[in-house]
Every structure is written in C-alpha cells, then in structure tokens.
mmCIF file of C-alpha atoms and ligand atoms in Angstrom:
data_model
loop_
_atom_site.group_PDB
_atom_site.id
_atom_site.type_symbol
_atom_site.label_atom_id
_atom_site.label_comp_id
_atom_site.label_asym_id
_atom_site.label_seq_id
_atom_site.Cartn_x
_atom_site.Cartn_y
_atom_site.Cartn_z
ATOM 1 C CA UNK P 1 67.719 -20.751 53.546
ATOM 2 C CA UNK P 2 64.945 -21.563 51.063
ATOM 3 C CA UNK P 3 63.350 -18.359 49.774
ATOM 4 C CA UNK P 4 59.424 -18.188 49.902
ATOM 5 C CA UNK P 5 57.095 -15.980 48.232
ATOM 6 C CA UNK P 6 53.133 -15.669 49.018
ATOM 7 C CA UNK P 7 51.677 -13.415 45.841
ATOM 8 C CA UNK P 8 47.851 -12.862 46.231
ATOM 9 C CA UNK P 9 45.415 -12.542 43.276
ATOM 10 C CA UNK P 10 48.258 -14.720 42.140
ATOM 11 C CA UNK P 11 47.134 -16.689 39.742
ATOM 12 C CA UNK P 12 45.818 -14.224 36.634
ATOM 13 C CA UNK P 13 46.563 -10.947 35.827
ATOM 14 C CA UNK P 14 49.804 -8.996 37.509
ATOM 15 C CA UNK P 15 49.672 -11.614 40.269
ATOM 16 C CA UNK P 16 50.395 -14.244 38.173
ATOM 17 C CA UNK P 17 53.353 -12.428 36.240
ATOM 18 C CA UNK P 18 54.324 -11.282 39.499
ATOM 19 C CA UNK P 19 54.655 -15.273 40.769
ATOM 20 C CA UNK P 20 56.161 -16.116 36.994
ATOM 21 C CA UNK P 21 59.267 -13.594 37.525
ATOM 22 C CA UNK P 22 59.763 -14.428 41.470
ATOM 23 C CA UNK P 23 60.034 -17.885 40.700
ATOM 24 C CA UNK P 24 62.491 -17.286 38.405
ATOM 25 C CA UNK P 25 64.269 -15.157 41.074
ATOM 26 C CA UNK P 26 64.465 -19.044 42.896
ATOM 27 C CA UNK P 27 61.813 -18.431 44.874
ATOM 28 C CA UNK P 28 59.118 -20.954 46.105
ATOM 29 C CA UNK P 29 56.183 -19.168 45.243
ATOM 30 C CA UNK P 30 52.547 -19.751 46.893
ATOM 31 C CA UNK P 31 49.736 -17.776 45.128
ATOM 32 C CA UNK P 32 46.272 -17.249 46.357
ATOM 33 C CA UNK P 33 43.003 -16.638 44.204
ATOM 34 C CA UNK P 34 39.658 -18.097 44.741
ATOM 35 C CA UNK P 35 38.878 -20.267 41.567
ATOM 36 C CA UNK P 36 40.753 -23.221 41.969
ATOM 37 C CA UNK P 37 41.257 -24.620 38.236
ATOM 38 C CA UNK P 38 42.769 -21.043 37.648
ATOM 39 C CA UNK P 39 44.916 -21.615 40.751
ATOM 40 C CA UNK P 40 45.465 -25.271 39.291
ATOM 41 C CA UNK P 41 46.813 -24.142 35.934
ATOM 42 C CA UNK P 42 48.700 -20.868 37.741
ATOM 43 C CA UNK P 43 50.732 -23.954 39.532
ATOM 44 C CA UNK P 44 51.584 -25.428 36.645
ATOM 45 C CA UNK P 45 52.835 -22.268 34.663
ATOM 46 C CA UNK P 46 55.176 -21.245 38.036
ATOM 47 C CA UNK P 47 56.388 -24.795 38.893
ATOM 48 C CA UNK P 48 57.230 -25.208 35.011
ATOM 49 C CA UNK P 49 59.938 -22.021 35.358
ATOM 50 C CA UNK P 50 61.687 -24.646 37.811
ATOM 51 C CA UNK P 51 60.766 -28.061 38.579
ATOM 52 C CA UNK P 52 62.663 -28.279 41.544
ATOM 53 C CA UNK P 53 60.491 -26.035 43.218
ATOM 54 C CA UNK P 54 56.963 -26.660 42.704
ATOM 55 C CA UNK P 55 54.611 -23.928 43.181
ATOM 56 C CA UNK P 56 51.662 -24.054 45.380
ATOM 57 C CA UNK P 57 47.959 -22.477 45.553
ATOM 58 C CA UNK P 58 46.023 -22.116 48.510
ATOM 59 C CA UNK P 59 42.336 -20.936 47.799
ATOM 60 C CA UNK P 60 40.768 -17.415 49.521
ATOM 61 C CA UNK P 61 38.340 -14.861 48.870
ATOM 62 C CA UNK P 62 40.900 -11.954 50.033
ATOM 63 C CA UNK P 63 37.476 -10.112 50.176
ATOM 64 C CA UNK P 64 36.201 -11.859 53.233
ATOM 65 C CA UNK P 65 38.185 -10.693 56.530
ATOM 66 C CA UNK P 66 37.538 -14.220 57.846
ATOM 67 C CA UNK P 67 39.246 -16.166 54.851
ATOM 68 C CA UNK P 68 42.334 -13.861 55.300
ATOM 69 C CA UNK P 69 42.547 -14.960 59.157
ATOM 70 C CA UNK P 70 41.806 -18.871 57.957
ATOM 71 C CA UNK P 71 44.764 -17.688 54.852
ATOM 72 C CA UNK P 72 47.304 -16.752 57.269
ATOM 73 C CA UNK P 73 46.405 -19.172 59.809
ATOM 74 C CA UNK P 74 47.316 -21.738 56.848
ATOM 75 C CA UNK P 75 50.870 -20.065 55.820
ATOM 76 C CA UNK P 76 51.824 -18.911 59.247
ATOM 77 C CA UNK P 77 54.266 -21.889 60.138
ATOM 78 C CA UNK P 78 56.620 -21.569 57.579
ATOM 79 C CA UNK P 79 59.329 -18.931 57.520
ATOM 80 C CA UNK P 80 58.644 -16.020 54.749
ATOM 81 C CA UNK P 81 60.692 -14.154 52.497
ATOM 82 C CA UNK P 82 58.275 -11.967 50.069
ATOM 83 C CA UNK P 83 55.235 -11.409 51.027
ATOM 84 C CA UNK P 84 53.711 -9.663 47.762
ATOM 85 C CA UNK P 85 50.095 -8.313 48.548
ATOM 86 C CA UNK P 86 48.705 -7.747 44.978
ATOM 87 C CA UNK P 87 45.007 -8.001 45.507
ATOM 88 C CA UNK P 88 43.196 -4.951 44.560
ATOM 89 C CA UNK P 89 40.128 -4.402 42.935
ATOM 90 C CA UNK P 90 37.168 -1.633 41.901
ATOM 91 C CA UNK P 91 33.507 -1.990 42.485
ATOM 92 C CA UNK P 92 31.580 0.126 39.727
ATOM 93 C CA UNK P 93 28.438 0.183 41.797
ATOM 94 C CA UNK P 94 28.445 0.497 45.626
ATOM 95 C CA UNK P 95 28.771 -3.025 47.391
ATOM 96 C CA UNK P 96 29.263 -3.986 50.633
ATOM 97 C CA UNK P 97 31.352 -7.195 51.753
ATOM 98 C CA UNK P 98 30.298 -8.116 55.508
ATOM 99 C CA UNK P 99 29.014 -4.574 56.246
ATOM 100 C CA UNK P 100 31.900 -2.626 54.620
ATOM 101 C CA UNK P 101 32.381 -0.782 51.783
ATOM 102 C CA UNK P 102 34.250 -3.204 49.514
ATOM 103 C CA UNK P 103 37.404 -0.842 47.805
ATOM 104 C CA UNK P 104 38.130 -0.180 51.500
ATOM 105 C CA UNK P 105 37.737 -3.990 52.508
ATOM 106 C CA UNK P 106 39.775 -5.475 49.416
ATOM 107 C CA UNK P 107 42.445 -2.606 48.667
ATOM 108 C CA UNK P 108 43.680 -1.882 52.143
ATOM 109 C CA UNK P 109 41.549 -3.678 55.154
ATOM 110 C CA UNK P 110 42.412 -7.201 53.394
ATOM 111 C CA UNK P 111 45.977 -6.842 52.692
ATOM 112 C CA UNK P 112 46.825 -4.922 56.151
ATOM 113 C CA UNK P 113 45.169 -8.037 57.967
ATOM 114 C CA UNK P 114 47.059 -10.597 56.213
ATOM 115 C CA UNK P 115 50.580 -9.005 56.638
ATOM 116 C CA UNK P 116 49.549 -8.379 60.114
ATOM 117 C CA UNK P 117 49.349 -11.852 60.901
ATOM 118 C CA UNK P 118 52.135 -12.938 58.870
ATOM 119 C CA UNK P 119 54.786 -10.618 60.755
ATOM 120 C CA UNK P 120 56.168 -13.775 62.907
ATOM 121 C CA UNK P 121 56.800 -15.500 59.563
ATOM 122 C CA UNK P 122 58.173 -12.325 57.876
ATOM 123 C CA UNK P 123 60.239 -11.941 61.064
ATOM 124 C CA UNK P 124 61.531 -15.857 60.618
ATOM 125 C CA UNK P 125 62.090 -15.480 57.525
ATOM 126 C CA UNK P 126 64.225 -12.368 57.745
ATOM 127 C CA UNK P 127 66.009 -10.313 55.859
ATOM 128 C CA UNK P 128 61.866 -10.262 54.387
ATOM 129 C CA UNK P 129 60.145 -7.914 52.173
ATOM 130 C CA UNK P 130 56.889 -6.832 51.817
ATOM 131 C CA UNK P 131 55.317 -5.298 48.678
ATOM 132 C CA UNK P 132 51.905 -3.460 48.470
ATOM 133 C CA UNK P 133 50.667 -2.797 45.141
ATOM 134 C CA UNK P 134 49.995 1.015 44.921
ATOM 135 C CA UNK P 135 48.248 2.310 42.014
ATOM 136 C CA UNK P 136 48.229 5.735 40.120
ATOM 137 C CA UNK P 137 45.346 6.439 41.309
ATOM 138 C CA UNK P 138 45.744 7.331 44.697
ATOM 139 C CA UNK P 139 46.057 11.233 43.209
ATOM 140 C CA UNK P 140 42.123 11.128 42.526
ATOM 141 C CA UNK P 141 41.387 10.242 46.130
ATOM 142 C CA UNK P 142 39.372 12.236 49.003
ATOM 143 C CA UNK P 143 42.072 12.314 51.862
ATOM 144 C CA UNK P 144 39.250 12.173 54.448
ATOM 145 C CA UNK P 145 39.685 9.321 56.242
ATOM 146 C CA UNK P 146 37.357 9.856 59.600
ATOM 147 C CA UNK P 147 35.572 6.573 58.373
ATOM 148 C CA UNK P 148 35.519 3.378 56.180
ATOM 149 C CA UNK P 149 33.703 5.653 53.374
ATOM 150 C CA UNK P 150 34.626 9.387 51.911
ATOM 151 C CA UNK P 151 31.828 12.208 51.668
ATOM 152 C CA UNK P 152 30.130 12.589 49.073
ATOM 153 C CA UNK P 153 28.898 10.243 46.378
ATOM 154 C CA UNK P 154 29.909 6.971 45.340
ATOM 155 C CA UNK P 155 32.532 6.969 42.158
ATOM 156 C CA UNK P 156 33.917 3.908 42.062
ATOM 157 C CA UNK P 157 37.390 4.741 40.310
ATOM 158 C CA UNK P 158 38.145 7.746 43.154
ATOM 159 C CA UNK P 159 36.800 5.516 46.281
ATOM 160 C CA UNK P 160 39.445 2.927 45.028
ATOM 161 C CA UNK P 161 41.650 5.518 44.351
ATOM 162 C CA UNK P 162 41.040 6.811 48.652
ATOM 163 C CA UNK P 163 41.427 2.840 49.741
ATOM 164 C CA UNK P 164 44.856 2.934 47.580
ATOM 165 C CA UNK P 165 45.871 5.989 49.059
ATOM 166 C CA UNK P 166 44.903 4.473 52.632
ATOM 167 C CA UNK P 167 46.888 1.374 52.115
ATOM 168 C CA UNK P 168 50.096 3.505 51.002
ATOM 169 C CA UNK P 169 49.780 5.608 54.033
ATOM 170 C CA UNK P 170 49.945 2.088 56.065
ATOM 171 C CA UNK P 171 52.907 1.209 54.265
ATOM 172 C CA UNK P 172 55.041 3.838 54.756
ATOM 173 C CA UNK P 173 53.971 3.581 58.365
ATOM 174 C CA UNK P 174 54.252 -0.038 58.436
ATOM 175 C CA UNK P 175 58.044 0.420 56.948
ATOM 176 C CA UNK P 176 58.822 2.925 60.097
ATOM 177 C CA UNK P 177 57.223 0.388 62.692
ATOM 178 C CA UNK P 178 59.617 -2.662 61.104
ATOM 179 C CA UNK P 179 62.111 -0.567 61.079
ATOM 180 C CA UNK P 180 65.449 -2.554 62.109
ATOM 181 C CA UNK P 181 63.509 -5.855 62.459
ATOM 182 C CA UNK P 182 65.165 -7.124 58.881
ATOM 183 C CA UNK P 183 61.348 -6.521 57.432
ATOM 184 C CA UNK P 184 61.420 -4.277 54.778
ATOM 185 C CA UNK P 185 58.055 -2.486 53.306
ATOM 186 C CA UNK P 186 57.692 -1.383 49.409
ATOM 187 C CA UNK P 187 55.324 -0.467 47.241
ATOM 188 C CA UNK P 188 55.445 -0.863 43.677
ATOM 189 C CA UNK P 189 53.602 0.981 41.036
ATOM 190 C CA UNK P 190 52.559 -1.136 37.903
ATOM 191 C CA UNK P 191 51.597 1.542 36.274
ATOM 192 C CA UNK P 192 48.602 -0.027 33.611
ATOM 193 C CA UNK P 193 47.676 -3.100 31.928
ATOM 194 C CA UNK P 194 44.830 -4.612 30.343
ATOM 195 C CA UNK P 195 43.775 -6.967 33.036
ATOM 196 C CA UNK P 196 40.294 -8.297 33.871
ATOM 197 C CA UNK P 197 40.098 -5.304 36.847
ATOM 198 C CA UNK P 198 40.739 -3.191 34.162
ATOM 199 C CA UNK P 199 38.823 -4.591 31.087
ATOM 200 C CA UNK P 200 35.954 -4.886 33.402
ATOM 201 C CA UNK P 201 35.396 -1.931 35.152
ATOM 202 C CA UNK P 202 37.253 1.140 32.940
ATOM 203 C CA UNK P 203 34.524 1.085 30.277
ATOM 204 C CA UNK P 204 31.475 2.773 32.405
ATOM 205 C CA UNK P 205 31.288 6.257 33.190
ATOM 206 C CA UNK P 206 30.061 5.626 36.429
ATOM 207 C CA UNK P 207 33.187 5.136 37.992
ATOM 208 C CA UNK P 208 34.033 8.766 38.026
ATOM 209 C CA UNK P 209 33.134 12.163 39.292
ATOM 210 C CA UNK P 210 30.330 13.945 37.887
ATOM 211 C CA UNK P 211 32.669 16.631 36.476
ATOM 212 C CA UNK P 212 34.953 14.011 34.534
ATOM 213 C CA UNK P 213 31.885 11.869 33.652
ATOM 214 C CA UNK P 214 31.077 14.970 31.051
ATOM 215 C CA UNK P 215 34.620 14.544 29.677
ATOM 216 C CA UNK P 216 34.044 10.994 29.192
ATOM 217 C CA UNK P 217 35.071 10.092 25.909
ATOM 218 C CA UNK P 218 38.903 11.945 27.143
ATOM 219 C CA UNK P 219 38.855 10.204 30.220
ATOM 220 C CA UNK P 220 38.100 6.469 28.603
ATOM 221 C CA UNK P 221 40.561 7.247 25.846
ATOM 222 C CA UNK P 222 43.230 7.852 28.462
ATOM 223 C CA UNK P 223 42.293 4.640 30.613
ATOM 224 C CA UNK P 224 42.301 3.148 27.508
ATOM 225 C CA UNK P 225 46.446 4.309 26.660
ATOM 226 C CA UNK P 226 47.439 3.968 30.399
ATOM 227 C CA UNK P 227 46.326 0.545 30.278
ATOM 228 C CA UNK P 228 46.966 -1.080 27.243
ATOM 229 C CA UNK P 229 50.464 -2.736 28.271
ATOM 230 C CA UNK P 230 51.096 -6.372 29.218
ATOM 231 C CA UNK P 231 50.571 -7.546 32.767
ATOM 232 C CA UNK P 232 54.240 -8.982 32.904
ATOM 233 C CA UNK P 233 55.955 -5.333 32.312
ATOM 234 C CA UNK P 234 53.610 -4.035 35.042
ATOM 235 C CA UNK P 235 54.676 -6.913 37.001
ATOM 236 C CA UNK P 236 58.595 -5.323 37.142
ATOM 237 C CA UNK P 237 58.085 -2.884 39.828
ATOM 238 C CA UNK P 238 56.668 -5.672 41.904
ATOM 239 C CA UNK P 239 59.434 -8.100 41.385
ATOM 240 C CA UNK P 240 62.337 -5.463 41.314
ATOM 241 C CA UNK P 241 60.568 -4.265 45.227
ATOM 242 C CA UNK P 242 60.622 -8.196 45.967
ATOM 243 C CA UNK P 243 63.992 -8.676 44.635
ATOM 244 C CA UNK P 244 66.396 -6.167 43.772
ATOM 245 C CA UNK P 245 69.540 -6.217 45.989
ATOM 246 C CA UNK P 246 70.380 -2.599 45.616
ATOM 247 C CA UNK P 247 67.350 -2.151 47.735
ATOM 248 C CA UNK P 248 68.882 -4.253 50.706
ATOM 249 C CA UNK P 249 69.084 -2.727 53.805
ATOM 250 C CA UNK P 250 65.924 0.013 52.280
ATOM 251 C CA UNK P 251 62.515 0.465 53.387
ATOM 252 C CA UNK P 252 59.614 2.778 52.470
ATOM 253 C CA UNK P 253 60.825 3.249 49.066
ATOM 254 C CA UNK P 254 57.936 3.376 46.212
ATOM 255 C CA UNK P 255 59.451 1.718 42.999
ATOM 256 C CA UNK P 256 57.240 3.369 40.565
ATOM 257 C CA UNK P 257 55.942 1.804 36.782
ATOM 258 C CA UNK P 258 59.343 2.617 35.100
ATOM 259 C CA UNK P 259 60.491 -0.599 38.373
ATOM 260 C CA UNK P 260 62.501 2.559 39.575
ATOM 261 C CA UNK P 261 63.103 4.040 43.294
ATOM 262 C CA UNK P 262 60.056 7.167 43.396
ATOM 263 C CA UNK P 263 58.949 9.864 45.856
ATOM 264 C CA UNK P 264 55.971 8.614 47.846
ATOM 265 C CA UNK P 265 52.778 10.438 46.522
ATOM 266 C CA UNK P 266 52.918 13.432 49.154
ATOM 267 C CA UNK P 267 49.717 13.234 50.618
ATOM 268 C CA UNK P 268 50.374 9.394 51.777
ATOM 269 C CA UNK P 269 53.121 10.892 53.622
ATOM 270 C CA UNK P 270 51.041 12.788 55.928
ATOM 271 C CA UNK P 271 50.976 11.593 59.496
ATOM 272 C CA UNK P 272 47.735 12.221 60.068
ATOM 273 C CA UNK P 273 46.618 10.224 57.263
ATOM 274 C CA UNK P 274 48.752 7.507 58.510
ATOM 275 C CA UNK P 275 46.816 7.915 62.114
ATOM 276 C CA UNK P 276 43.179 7.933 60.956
ATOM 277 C CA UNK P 277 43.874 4.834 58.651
ATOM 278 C CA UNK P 278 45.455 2.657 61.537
ATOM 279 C CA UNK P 279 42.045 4.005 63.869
ATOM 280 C CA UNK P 280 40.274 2.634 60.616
ATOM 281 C CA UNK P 281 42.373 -0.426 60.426
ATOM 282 C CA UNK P 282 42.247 -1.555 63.769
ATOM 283 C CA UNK P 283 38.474 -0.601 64.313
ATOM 284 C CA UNK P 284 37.280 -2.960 61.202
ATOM 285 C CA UNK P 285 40.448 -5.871 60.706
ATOM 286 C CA UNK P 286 41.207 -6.137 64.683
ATOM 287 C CA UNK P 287 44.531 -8.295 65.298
ATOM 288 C CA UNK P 288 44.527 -10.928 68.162
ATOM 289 C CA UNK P 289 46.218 -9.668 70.984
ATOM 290 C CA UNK P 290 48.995 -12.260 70.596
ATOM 291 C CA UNK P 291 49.843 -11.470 67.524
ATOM 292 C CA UNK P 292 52.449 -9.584 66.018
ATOM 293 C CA UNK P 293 50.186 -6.602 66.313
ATOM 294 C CA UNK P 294 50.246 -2.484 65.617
ATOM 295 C CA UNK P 295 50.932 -1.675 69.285
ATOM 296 C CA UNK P 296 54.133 -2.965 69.329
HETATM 297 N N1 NAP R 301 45.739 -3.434 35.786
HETATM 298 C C1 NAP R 301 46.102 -2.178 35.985
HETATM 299 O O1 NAP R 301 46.146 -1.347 35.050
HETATM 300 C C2 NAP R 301 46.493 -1.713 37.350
HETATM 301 C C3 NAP R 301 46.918 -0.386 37.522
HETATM 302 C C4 NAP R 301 47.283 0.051 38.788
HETATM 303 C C5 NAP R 301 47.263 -0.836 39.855
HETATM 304 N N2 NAP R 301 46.828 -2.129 39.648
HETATM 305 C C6 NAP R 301 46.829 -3.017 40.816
HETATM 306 O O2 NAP R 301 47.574 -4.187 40.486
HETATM 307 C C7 NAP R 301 47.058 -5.322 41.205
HETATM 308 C C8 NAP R 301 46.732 -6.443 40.234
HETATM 309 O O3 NAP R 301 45.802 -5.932 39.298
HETATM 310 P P1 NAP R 301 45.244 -6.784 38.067
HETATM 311 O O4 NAP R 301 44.816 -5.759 37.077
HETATM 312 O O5 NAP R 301 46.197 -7.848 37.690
HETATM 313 O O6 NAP R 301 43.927 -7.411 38.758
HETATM 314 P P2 NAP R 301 42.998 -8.605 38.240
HETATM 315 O O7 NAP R 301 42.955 -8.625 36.759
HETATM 316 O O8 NAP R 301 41.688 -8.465 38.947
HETATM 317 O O9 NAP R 301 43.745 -9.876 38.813
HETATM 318 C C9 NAP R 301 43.233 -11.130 38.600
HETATM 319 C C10 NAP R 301 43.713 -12.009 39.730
HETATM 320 O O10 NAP R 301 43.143 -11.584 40.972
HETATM 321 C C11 NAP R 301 42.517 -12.689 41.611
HETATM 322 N N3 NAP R 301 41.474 -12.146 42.477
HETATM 323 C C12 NAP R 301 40.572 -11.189 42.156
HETATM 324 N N4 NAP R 301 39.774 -10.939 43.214
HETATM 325 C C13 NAP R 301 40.187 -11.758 44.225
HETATM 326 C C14 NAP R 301 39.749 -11.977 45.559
HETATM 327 N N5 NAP R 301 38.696 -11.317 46.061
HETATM 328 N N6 NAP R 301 40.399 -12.884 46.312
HETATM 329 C C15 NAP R 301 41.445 -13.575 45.809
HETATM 330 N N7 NAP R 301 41.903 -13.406 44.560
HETATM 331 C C16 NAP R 301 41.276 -12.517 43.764
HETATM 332 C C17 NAP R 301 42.040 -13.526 40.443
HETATM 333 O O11 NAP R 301 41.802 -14.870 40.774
HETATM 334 P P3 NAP R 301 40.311 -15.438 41.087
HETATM 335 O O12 NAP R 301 39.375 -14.742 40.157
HETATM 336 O O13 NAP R 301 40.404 -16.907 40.932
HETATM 337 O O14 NAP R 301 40.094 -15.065 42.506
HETATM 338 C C18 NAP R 301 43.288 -13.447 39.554
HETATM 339 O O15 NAP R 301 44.313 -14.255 40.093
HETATM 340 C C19 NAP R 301 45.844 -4.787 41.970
HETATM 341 O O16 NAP R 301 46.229 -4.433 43.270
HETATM 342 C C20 NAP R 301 45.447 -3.540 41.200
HETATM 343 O O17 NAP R 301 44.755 -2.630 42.012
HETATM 344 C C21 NAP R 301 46.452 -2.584 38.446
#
C-alpha cells in the first residue's frame, strides 16, 4: 500500500525537515502551513527527494478550530499512514484566537482536533502512527488544568510549556484508547533549534516567570545553547517515531532529542491530568458525533 504522511507547520522549520526525511522514508508527504509560496517552494524541496512521488500542500491556519475541521474534511478520504502533528507555537504577549487563549488553542486544542477527525483514515491506513511534537518544556508548566488558562499571570514560555504538557497527557491517553486498533501514538522530543518560533520569541524576558526574569541574562544564554542546532537533527526524533520499525507493534513511547525510546515526563502520566485535559478538549474542540470520537 502507498505510504502517506500529513506533517503540519510543514513547510519551514522542523516541519519541513520533518517532510524532507519522511519522504525519503518513501513516503507521500502532504504538509500544511498557511503562506502558500512557502508551501509552494516546501513542494518542490520534498517532491525533488523523489520525483515519483510528488509532494503536496494544502493551506490552514492550524490556529483557527474551523480551518482544522475544513483541513481534515480535505484529507479525510484517503487512507493515512503518519500523521505527524508538528504545529506548535508561543505567544509572548497574551492573545486570544476565537475566544481562547492561543498556546492552549495551537499546542494541544488544534492538533487533538485534527487527529480526532483523521482516526477513520489513520484506521484505513493501518498499521498508522501518530506523532505529537512534545517539547522540553513541559517541566516549567502549572499542572492545573481546571480550565483553558493556568492561575496566575501570563508568561508566555511556561503557558506553552502547560499546553505542551496538556497535549502529552492526551497522547499517552490517546495511545491507551487506540490501543490494538493498529494506531500507534508517539511523541518525539526535538530537543532545540534555531527556528523562527524560537528566533522570535526566546529573546524577551517576558516570556518567563518573574523569578527567572531577574536571572535573565542565564536564562537567554541557555535558550540561546539549547537552541542553536539545525532544524533537520531536531527533526530525527520525529522521523525515527514516524518510521523506525523497532517501534512496530509500540505505542506511548516518547523518543526523546537524542531520536531515542524515553520515560514520559512523570507528571503527563498522571490520570488526572489526562481527565481534566479531555473535559478541556472536548468542552472547546467538540467532535461530531459521527466521528471517530473520545467516547469510543
Ligand atoms: N525550535 C525549537 O527549539 C523547538 C523546541 C522544542 C519543541 N519545538 C516544537 O517543534 C515544532 C516545530 O517547531 P519550529 O521551531 O520548527 O516552529 P516554526 O519555526 O514556527 O515552524 C515554522 C513552520 O510552521 C508553520 N506554521 C506556523 N504557525 C502556523 C499555523 N498557525 N498554521 C499552520 N502552519 C503554521 C510555518 O508556515 P506558515 O508561516 O506558512 O504558516 C512553517 O511551516 C513545534 O511544535 C514546536 O513547539 C521546537
């Protein structure tokens, strides 16, 4: 069977790395982004690794809850074999898409949506993988998650940090739900990079607590090392988690930045955590009753 890979935030950055290595894997690779002449010359990068298997890019704002419904409702037909959900981004100020806070909306609401209405295909497409793209820092995050936003004030490294952590606690409880339905759930690490989410937003204080705010210069200095690598070696753990045949037959493994096997970050492991972000989940991405959804 023809294997098929959707990559979102596909075509810069990670994403696009991400698409480069799985079409080398002999995948036919779809990648999603919202500028279109960066999805246009993303295409033509991927389909050059193998002409015989032209890549495609389908334009959406992952940050809109109704473009991921009109995005799935687009690749929903055709069987799936890697569905790699690398969107992620953080908001330095406070910002609200549609009414909700917008690390919650693009880090975990987006992503859960789209896989949730991809499941059929995932389930065609079987043996199928899914890969979240986790992040290191989940271990600054508030593990409160009675609503959409944490206490306290708004730091916009730690409240993407908390929508990480939400989306790896949906994972892990995502990989128990498929169990045995030939859908297997990852997540995969990239550890750093110097990437436009990071060149953009790692430079201004704001972004963290008060208390590290007055160690500043040691806090940029370490964003600074822990992200000056390449995109395409922090693209490994994603393709290893989309690809690696030792992890047949596995699910609800973490392959961490070394594109390695890891213990899950403890607190996503909690089941309450896992509880409060499906409430969350299902409160502010609801899927149609027909679909593939959480209840079953
Ligand atoms: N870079 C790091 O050090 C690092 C560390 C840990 C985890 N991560 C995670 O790794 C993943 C990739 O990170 P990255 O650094 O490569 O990010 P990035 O630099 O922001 O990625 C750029 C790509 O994302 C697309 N994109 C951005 N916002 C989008 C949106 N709202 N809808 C659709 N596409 C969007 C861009 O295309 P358009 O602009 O055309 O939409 C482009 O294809 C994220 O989940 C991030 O949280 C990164």
């Amino acid at each position: 069977m023809r294997k098929t890979a959707v990559v979102t935030a596909g075509t810069g950055g990670i994403g696009l790395e991400t698409a480069l290595g799985l079409a080398a894997a002999g995948f036919s690779v779809t990648v999603v982004g919202r500028d279109p002449d960066r999805g246009a010359r993303a295409v033509e990068r991927i389909s050059a690794v193998d002409p015989s298997r032209p890549a495609r890019f389908v334009q959406a704002d992952l940050g809109s809850l109704g473009q991921v419904r009109a995005l799935a409702a687009r690749l929903a037909d055709d069987p799936l074999t890697v569905l790699v959900n690398n969107v992620g981004a953080m908001f330095p100020r406070q910002t609200e898409l549609n009414g909700v806070e917008a690390s919650f909306v693009v880090n975990h609401l987006s992503p859960y949506l789209l896989t949730e209405l991809l499941l059929p295909a995932l389930k065609a497409g079987a043996p199928s993988r899914i890969v979240n793209v986790t992040s290191g820092a989940v271990g600054v995050a508030k593990r409160v998650f009675d609503s959409v936003e944490p206490p306290g004030g708004y730091y916009g490294f730690h409240w993407y940090g908390r929508a990480k952590l939400a989306h790896l606690a949906h994972t892990l409880d995502l990989a128990r739900r498929l169990d045995g339905t030939g859908v297997s759930v990852f997540a995969a690490d990239p550890g750093g990079a110097a990437t436009e989410m990071t060149d953009n937003t790692l430079t201004d204080p704001a972004i963290v607590s008060p208390a590290l705010r007055l160690l500043w210069p040691l806090v940029r200095r370490r964003f600074e090392r822990s992200t000056s690598g390449s995109a395409s070696v922090a693209a490994r753990p994603s393709i290893v988690a989309a690809t690696d045949p030792a992890l047949d037959g596995r699910t609800g493994v973490v392959i961490g930045a070394d594109a390695q096997p890891h213990a899950p970050f403890r607190a996503a492991t909690d089941p309450r955590t896992a509880a409060a972000v499906r409430r969350l989940s299902e409160q502010y991405a609801p899927v149609p009753a027909h679909a593939d959804g959480p209840s079953d």
